[in-house]
């Protein structure tokens, strides 16, 4: 008898450190990760996937290639592995409408703020500068609008007086590493969580 192998296929896209990728690898109960993709051949996440025996594909944007062309080729490469879900984990590019259409809109992202507040970069610095009382993490379906798709899950925490960008980043990561695998496992089980982009 072979081991039970879930057939919900999750492909992760990342650009850098890959601590969320690591959490997704370590907590893959209801899904498998057949391969991962990066746009950055120097990303630390590459090593994390390789150490877990997961094939890593580079999809680098070469000079002279438009974003549309880059993502059309990317969609074809990802599609080849027949994912049920594409998971963006610190992937630093804005995907195109064609990319989302080809993957049937089954693309999720994690963002380090309480969306719809603080879309984009430098969220920890911006919440401190604005004197916010709380901060958090959002997981959402990806649409053409940057950090603007329907929210699946959100977790918040209070900002303390002595918090800095670094401590906020640590607190955010701690939440992300539990919340992201938990949401992906739930989607794999078909749980009715959040709001499905296709419904
Ligand atoms: C995370 O904080 C995530 O919310 C944001 O980028 C960061 C990626 O961190 N989208 P890592 O590469 O997973 O360590």
XYZ file of N, CA and C and ligand atoms in Angstrom:
611
model
N 0.846 -1.211 0.000
C 0.000 0.000 0.000
C 0.873 1.251 0.000
N 0.623 2.140 -0.951
C 1.366 3.398 -0.961
C 0.838 4.314 0.131
N 1.617 5.364 0.411
C 1.160 6.340 1.392
C 0.006 7.144 0.809
N -0.865 7.649 1.679
C -1.932 8.525 1.218
C -1.304 9.768 0.588
N -1.701 10.089 -0.621
C -1.134 11.276 -1.259
C -2.253 12.191 -1.732
N -2.380 13.377 -1.132
C -3.454 14.272 -1.540
C -3.262 14.691 -2.988
N -4.357 14.918 -3.688
C -4.189 15.266 -5.098
C -4.518 16.726 -5.381
N -4.574 17.538 -4.350
C -4.780 18.971 -4.533
C -3.400 19.591 -4.727
N -3.199 20.130 -5.942
C -1.846 20.541 -6.343
C -1.660 22.049 -6.198
N -0.665 22.396 -5.379
C -0.402 23.801 -5.070
C 0.966 24.187 -5.616
N 0.996 25.210 -6.462
C 2.274 25.699 -6.987
C 2.562 27.063 -6.366
N 3.744 27.185 -5.782
C 4.100 28.405 -5.055
C 5.050 29.259 -5.904
N 4.768 30.563 -5.951
C 5.634 31.523 -6.638
C 6.231 32.446 -5.583
N 7.536 32.663 -5.625
C 8.189 33.510 -4.621
C 9.343 34.262 -5.272
N 9.826 35.315 -4.571
C 10.928 36.120 -5.114
C 12.129 36.205 -4.178
N 11.949 35.850 -2.900
C 13.031 36.155 -1.962
C 13.278 35.090 -0.927
N 13.201 35.529 0.336
C 13.576 34.687 1.476
C 12.821 33.353 1.527
N 11.532 33.422 1.288
C 10.760 32.175 1.211
C 10.392 31.567 2.548
N 10.270 32.396 3.612
C 9.873 31.799 4.893
C 8.425 31.302 4.824
N 7.585 31.976 4.046
C 6.211 31.468 3.869
C 6.197 30.193 3.039
N 7.063 30.143 2.041
C 7.196 28.900 1.262
C 7.562 27.749 2.213
N 8.514 28.024 3.123
C 8.935 26.991 4.079
C 7.746 26.506 4.913
N 6.965 27.460 5.407
C 5.800 27.097 6.231
C 4.807 26.272 5.412
N 4.644 26.623 4.138
C 3.715 25.875 3.280
C 4.240 24.463 3.026
N 5.556 24.334 2.899
C 6.155 23.001 2.698
C 5.982 22.171 3.975
N 6.297 22.779 5.126
C 6.294 22.037 6.395
C 4.892 21.625 6.841
N 3.878 22.325 6.360
C 2.524 22.059 6.867
C 1.560 21.601 5.779
N 2.112 20.960 4.769
C 1.276 20.505 3.651
C 0.574 19.211 4.032
N -0.581 19.335 4.670
C -1.324 18.142 5.071
C -2.283 17.674 3.991
N -2.996 18.626 3.402
C -4.094 18.283 2.485
C -3.736 18.556 1.034
N -2.499 18.988 0.791
C -2.105 19.348 -0.577
C -0.677 18.884 -0.843
N -0.338 18.853 -2.122
C 1.054 18.568 -2.503
C 1.601 19.782 -3.263
N 2.909 19.946 -3.202
C 3.578 21.017 -3.962
C 4.454 20.322 -5.007
N 3.940 20.188 -6.250
C 4.713 19.439 -7.253
C 5.961 20.181 -7.712
N 5.916 21.527 -7.653
C 7.088 22.325 -8.020
C 6.824 23.761 -7.591
N 7.884 24.564 -7.614
C 7.738 25.989 -7.293
C 8.441 26.794 -8.374
N 8.075 28.075 -8.459
C 8.676 28.971 -9.455
C 9.187 30.224 -8.763
N 10.299 30.759 -9.291
C 10.773 32.059 -8.826
C 11.178 32.923 -10.009
N 11.069 34.239 -9.821
C 11.549 35.175 -10.846
C 12.970 35.627 -10.507
N 13.520 35.088 -9.405
C 14.817 35.551 -8.911
C 15.746 34.352 -8.674
N 16.724 34.158 -9.548
C 17.589 32.981 -9.427
C 18.418 32.980 -8.145
N 18.489 34.145 -7.431
C 19.273 34.203 -6.187
C 18.378 34.118 -4.951
N 17.115 33.861 -5.140
C 16.190 33.836 -3.998
C 16.566 32.717 -3.028
N 16.543 33.045 -1.732
C 16.872 32.038 -0.715
C 15.841 30.895 -0.730
N 14.626 31.215 -1.097
C 13.579 30.199 -1.147
C 13.940 29.015 -2.035
N 14.794 29.239 -3.018
C 15.207 28.142 -3.910
C 15.801 26.988 -3.105
N 16.663 27.369 -2.137
C 17.342 26.352 -1.333
C 16.337 25.585 -0.473
N 15.374 26.331 0.036
C 14.369 25.703 0.901
C 13.603 24.627 0.130
N 13.214 24.957 -1.115
C 12.469 23.980 -1.913
C 13.372 22.808 -2.264
N 14.588 23.098 -2.696
C 15.505 22.025 -3.083
C 15.737 21.080 -1.924
N 15.913 21.649 -0.720
C 16.147 20.786 0.447
C 14.954 19.890 0.727
N 13.771 20.327 0.319
C 12.564 19.502 0.521
C 12.333 18.579 -0.680
N 13.246 18.609 -1.637
C 13.120 17.725 -2.808
C 12.089 18.201 -3.812
N 11.772 19.492 -3.772
C 10.753 20.052 -4.690
C 11.473 20.761 -5.845
N 11.153 20.411 -7.093
C 11.800 21.081 -8.224
C 11.513 22.587 -8.236
N 12.556 23.365 -8.545
C 12.438 24.825 -8.606
C 12.669 25.265 -10.044
N 11.756 26.051 -10.579
C 11.936 26.590 -11.927
C 12.156 28.092 -11.851
N 13.190 28.567 -12.593
C 13.422 30.015 -12.703
C 12.573 30.522 -13.837
N 11.858 31.601 -13.590
C 11.200 32.258 -14.711
C 11.587 33.731 -14.619
N 12.711 34.061 -15.244
C 13.311 35.387 -15.109
C 12.801 36.274 -16.234
N 12.537 37.540 -15.917
C 12.069 38.487 -16.941
C 13.288 39.065 -17.660
N 13.448 38.719 -18.926
C 14.632 39.180 -19.664
C 14.394 40.579 -20.237
N 15.468 41.369 -20.440
C 15.305 42.711 -20.987
C 14.585 42.671 -22.337
N 13.726 43.636 -22.579
C 13.031 43.711 -23.871
C 11.724 42.944 -23.885
N 11.459 42.175 -22.860
C 10.196 41.412 -22.810
C 9.156 42.225 -22.043
N 7.961 42.340 -22.583
C 6.921 43.111 -21.873
C 6.361 42.254 -20.738
N 5.689 42.927 -19.823
C 5.065 42.220 -18.705
C 4.043 41.194 -19.207
N 3.298 41.597 -20.275
C 2.295 40.697 -20.865
C 2.966 39.417 -21.381
N 4.051 39.614 -22.138
C 4.751 38.454 -22.707
C 5.328 37.572 -21.598
N 5.901 38.250 -20.612
C 6.499 37.513 -19.486
C 5.446 36.632 -18.812
N 4.281 37.225 -18.530
C 3.271 36.464 -17.799
C 2.519 35.462 -18.689
N 2.446 35.716 -19.988
C 1.832 34.711 -20.868
C 2.665 33.436 -20.855
N 3.976 33.622 -20.959
C 4.859 32.447 -20.925
C 4.812 31.800 -19.542
N 4.713 32.633 -18.517
C 4.680 32.120 -17.133
C 3.427 31.265 -16.931
N 2.297 31.770 -17.413
C 1.033 31.034 -17.247
C 1.137 29.666 -17.919
N 1.730 29.635 -19.114
C 1.846 28.344 -19.819
C 2.716 27.376 -19.041
N 3.798 27.912 -18.463
C 4.711 27.039 -17.703
C 4.013 26.492 -16.450
N 3.285 27.351 -15.767
C 2.613 26.925 -14.529
C 1.484 25.943 -14.853
N 0.719 26.274 -15.898
C -0.418 25.448 -16.346
C 0.000 24.005 -16.633
N 1.188 23.872 -17.162
C 1.710 22.553 -17.535
C 1.652 21.584 -16.347
N 1.799 22.127 -15.135
C 1.805 21.264 -13.937
C 0.417 21.111 -13.322
N -0.608 21.539 -14.028
C -2.022 21.390 -13.640
C -2.307 21.684 -12.147
N -2.007 22.922 -11.734
C -2.283 23.265 -10.325
C -3.778 23.431 -10.055
N -4.189 23.100 -8.839
C -5.517 23.487 -8.371
C -5.477 24.915 -7.834
N -4.316 25.280 -7.306
C -4.177 26.604 -6.707
C -2.747 27.100 -6.917
N -2.636 28.395 -7.250
C -1.317 29.037 -7.328
C -1.210 29.983 -6.130
N -0.117 29.835 -5.377
C 0.047 30.576 -4.134
C 1.218 31.548 -4.271
N 0.925 32.840 -4.166
C 1.991 33.844 -4.205
C 2.501 34.039 -2.780
N 3.803 33.833 -2.580
C 4.384 33.930 -1.240
C 5.613 34.833 -1.325
N 5.373 36.136 -1.187
C 6.472 37.087 -1.360
C 6.914 37.140 -2.810
N 5.950 37.072 -3.730
C 6.242 37.178 -5.169
C 6.068 38.648 -5.545
N 7.149 39.273 -6.022
C 7.198 40.736 -6.090
C 6.792 41.335 -7.438
N 5.938 40.644 -8.187
C 5.464 41.215 -9.449
C 3.946 41.241 -9.465
N 3.405 42.187 -10.245
C 1.950 42.282 -10.351
C 1.523 41.443 -11.551
N 0.754 40.376 -11.294
C 0.382 39.450 -12.373
C -0.656 40.100 -13.301
N -0.721 39.598 -14.540
C -1.625 40.188 -15.538
C -2.999 39.493 -15.525
N -3.956 40.123 -16.195
C -5.303 39.557 -16.287
C -5.253 38.215 -17.028
N -4.465 38.153 -18.105
C -4.370 36.903 -18.870
C -3.824 35.767 -18.008
N -2.852 36.091 -17.175
C -2.278 35.081 -16.281
C -3.368 34.527 -15.363
N -4.155 35.443 -14.790
C -5.223 35.019 -13.872
C -6.282 34.215 -14.609
N -6.646 34.666 -15.830
C -7.676 33.962 -16.601
C -7.230 32.541 -16.931
N -5.989 32.432 -17.361
C -5.501 31.096 -17.749
C -5.479 30.146 -16.566
N -5.323 30.697 -15.360
C -5.298 29.844 -14.169
C -6.651 29.868 -13.460
N -7.682 30.208 -14.198
C -9.065 30.201 -13.699
C -9.258 31.007 -12.423
N -8.423 32.034 -12.256
C -8.583 32.884 -11.062
C -8.192 32.193 -9.769
N -7.601 31.016 -9.859
C -7.277 30.278 -8.630
C -5.873 30.660 -8.138
N -5.751 31.912 -7.777
C -4.457 32.457 -7.339
C -4.688 33.238 -6.043
N -3.904 32.922 -5.004
C -4.044 33.635 -3.726
C -2.727 34.317 -3.363
N -2.844 35.322 -2.496
C -1.667 36.086 -2.072
C -1.756 36.353 -0.577
N -0.579 36.562 0.033
C -0.557 36.990 1.438
C 0.044 38.384 1.480
N -0.577 39.258 2.261
C -0.108 40.648 2.307
C 0.056 41.088 3.758
N 1.178 41.776 4.055
C 1.440 42.157 5.448
C 0.753 43.452 5.876
N -0.562 43.475 5.826
C -1.335 44.598 6.396
C -2.784 44.151 6.492
N -3.568 44.983 7.151
C -5.003 44.713 7.246
C -5.662 45.370 6.039
N -5.647 44.689 4.919
C -6.267 45.230 3.705
C -7.743 45.517 3.997
N -8.329 46.544 3.394
C -7.804 47.325 2.267
C -6.811 48.413 2.657
N -6.421 48.471 3.950
C -5.444 49.507 4.320
C -4.042 49.052 3.928
N -3.226 49.966 3.533
C -1.810 49.740 3.267
C -1.531 48.682 2.197
N -2.077 48.926 1.021
C -1.699 48.111 -0.135
C -0.255 48.466 -0.490
N 0.417 47.607 -1.251
C 1.761 47.947 -1.741
C 2.864 47.639 -0.742
N 3.975 48.368 -0.885
C 5.207 48.046 -0.150
C 5.324 48.806 1.179
N 6.337 48.416 1.950
C 6.722 49.145 3.190
C 5.572 49.291 4.173
N 4.800 48.267 4.342
C 3.592 48.390 5.169
C 3.934 48.633 6.649
N 5.009 48.000 7.141
C 5.314 48.151 8.585
C 5.688 49.604 8.897
N 6.536 50.193 8.038
C 6.928 51.595 8.234
C 5.695 52.499 8.150
N 4.833 52.223 7.179
C 3.693 53.121 6.972
C 2.684 53.055 8.124
N 2.465 51.864 8.677
C 1.498 51.809 9.807
C 2.070 52.523 11.028
N 3.392 52.437 11.237
C 4.012 53.139 12.372
C 3.916 54.647 12.171
N 4.242 55.096 10.967
C 4.185 56.538 10.684
C 2.772 57.093 10.848
N 1.786 56.272 10.546
C 0.395 56.735 10.636
C -0.141 56.642 12.064
N 0.674 56.079 12.986
C 0.233 55.949 14.372
C -0.914 54.975 14.546
N -0.952 53.931 13.715
C -2.035 52.936 13.818
C -1.975 52.206 15.164
N -3.124 51.756 15.608
C -3.198 51.023 16.881
C -3.063 49.518 16.656
N -3.335 49.080 15.422
C -3.222 47.644 15.151
C -2.678 47.402 13.746
N -2.187 46.167 13.582
C -1.569 45.779 12.307
C -1.979 44.324 12.092
N -1.594 43.753 10.941
C -1.980 42.355 10.748
C -1.633 41.828 9.378
N -2.303 40.742 9.035
C -2.008 39.957 7.843
C -3.314 39.673 7.118
N -3.251 39.715 5.793
C -4.442 39.387 4.997
C -4.086 38.362 3.930
N -4.953 37.376 3.763
C -4.836 36.443 2.630
C -6.035 36.715 1.729
N -5.764 36.881 0.434
C -6.854 37.276 -0.471
C -6.695 36.623 -1.840
N -7.809 36.533 -2.547
C -7.761 36.111 -3.943
C -7.087 37.208 -4.744
N -6.337 36.822 -5.754
C -5.624 37.815 -6.562
C -6.499 38.224 -7.744
N -6.636 39.541 -7.902
C -7.301 40.092 -9.085
C -6.308 41.042 -9.749
N -6.786 41.693 -10.808
C -5.891 42.635 -11.501
C -5.491 43.807 -10.623
N -6.331 44.108 -9.642
C -6.040 45.275 -8.801
C -5.022 44.879 -7.729
N -3.933 45.608 -7.634
C -2.867 45.279 -6.681
C -3.408 45.191 -5.246
N -3.236 44.024 -4.613
C -3.665 43.783 -3.231
C -5.144 44.109 -3.015
N -5.938 43.917 -4.090
C -7.324 44.378 -4.007
C -8.389 43.298 -4.096
N -8.022 42.036 -4.218
C -9.020 40.968 -4.418
C -9.785 40.621 -3.152
N -10.847 39.801 -3.289
C -11.673 39.419 -2.133
C -10.855 38.760 -1.021
N -11.158 39.166 0.198
C -10.399 38.679 1.364
C -10.872 37.288 1.782
N -9.911 36.405 2.032
C -10.223 35.046 2.492
C -10.055 34.966 4.010
N -8.969 35.538 4.525
C -8.707 35.460 5.969
C -7.854 36.649 6.387
N -8.049 37.039 7.637
C -7.307 38.179 8.155
C -7.039 37.927 9.633
N -5.845 38.323 10.084
C -5.570 38.217 11.526
C -4.889 39.499 11.976
N -5.324 40.023 13.113
C -4.814 41.323 13.564
C -4.145 41.196 14.919
N -3.293 42.183 15.259
C -2.687 42.241 16.590
C -2.467 43.704 16.951
N -2.412 44.002 18.268
C -2.229 45.400 18.679
C -0.785 45.842 18.480
N -0.578 47.092 18.126
C 0.777 47.642 18.020
C 1.164 48.197 19.401
N 2.322 47.746 19.903
C 2.798 48.211 21.226
C 3.609 49.500 21.042
N 3.764 50.224 22.158
C 4.493 51.511 22.118
C 5.908 51.369 21.553
N 6.572 50.262 21.963
C 7.986 50.121 21.571
C 8.169 49.298 20.285
N 7.109 49.042 19.557
C 7.258 48.293 18.304
C 8.045 49.098 17.273
N 8.869 48.387 16.501
C 9.641 48.985 15.410
C 9.267 48.233 14.142
N 9.804 48.687 13.002
C 9.546 47.950 11.756
C 9.952 46.486 11.908
N 11.100 46.286 12.598
C 11.631 44.921 12.737
C 10.710 44.054 13.596
N 10.239 44.608 14.731
C 9.386 43.777 15.599
C 8.046 43.510 14.910
N 7.566 44.515 14.148
C 6.293 44.286 13.433
C 6.475 43.190 12.380
N 7.610 43.223 11.703
C 7.856 42.197 10.682
C 7.886 40.799 11.312
N 8.558 40.723 12.478
C 8.621 39.431 13.185
C 7.223 38.941 13.558
N 6.413 39.855 14.106
C 5.059 39.471 14.540
C 4.204 39.052 13.334
N 4.359 39.796 12.235
C 3.604 39.476 11.025
C 4.009 38.093 10.510
N 5.309 37.849 10.456
C 5.765 36.546 9.958
C 5.245 35.396 10.814
N 5.268 35.601 12.128
C 4.803 34.547 13.032
C 3.351 34.167 12.702
N 2.541 35.163 12.452
C 1.137 34.905 12.093
C 1.060 34.262 10.713
N 1.791 34.832 9.756
C 1.725 34.334 8.376
C 2.035 32.842 8.295
N 3.054 32.426 9.066
C 3.532 31.040 8.925
C 2.529 30.013 9.436
N 1.563 30.470 10.222
C 0.483 29.570 10.668
C -0.747 29.749 9.762
N -1.052 31.037 9.479
C -2.300 31.335 8.764
C -2.271 30.847 7.304
N -1.139 31.019 6.630
C -1.125 30.692 5.185
C -1.331 29.186 4.964
N -0.534 28.320 5.632
C -0.785 26.886 5.438
C -2.187 26.482 5.876
N -2.679 27.131 6.935
C -4.009 26.758 7.420
C -5.071 27.084 6.364
N -4.951 28.251 5.726
C -5.917 28.622 4.680
C -5.774 27.703 3.471
N -4.550 27.395 3.078
C -4.364 26.548 1.885
C -4.875 25.131 2.170
N -4.649 24.634 3.383
C -5.206 23.316 3.731
C -6.736 23.357 3.683
N -7.320 24.432 4.157
C -8.784 24.556 4.125
C -9.303 24.601 2.694
N -8.629 25.374 1.831
C -9.065 25.430 0.427
C -8.945 24.044 -0.200
N -7.889 23.326 0.144
C -7.681 21.982 -0.410
C -8.798 21.029 0.023
N -9.263 21.219 1.259
C -10.357 20.372 1.768
C -11.687 20.795 1.178
N -11.715 21.969 0.562
C -12.979 22.468 0.008
C -13.843 23.125 1.057
N -13.232 23.519 2.197
C -14.005 24.210 3.242
C -14.559 25.511 2.681
N -15.675 25.886 3.215
C -16.295 27.125 2.759
C -15.733 28.288 3.577
N -14.531 28.764 3.177
C -13.958 29.878 3.929
C -13.897 31.100 3.034
N -13.948 32.263 3.658
C -13.834 33.505 2.922
C -14.892 33.606 1.844
N -14.469 34.131 0.728
C -15.425 34.429 -0.336
C -14.730 33.987 -1.615
N -15.287 33.010 -2.296
C -14.607 32.497 -3.504
C -14.780 33.466 -4.653
N -13.669 33.756 -5.318
C -13.683 34.732 -6.406
C -14.624 34.295 -7.530
N -14.832 32.974 -7.637
C -15.669 32.478 -8.741
C -17.141 32.344 -8.382
N -17.453 32.669 -7.124
C -18.857 32.451 -6.744
C -19.660 33.723 -6.913
C 5.679 38.371 3.609
O 5.645 39.236 4.708
C 4.432 38.511 2.760
O 3.335 38.971 3.457
C 4.822 39.532 1.727
O 6.193 39.331 1.493
C 6.798 38.724 2.637
C 7.523 37.515 2.122
O 8.330 36.923 3.103
N 3.974 39.399 0.555
P 9.007 35.502 2.821
O 9.790 35.620 1.505
O 7.915 34.483 2.724
O 9.930 35.277 3.988
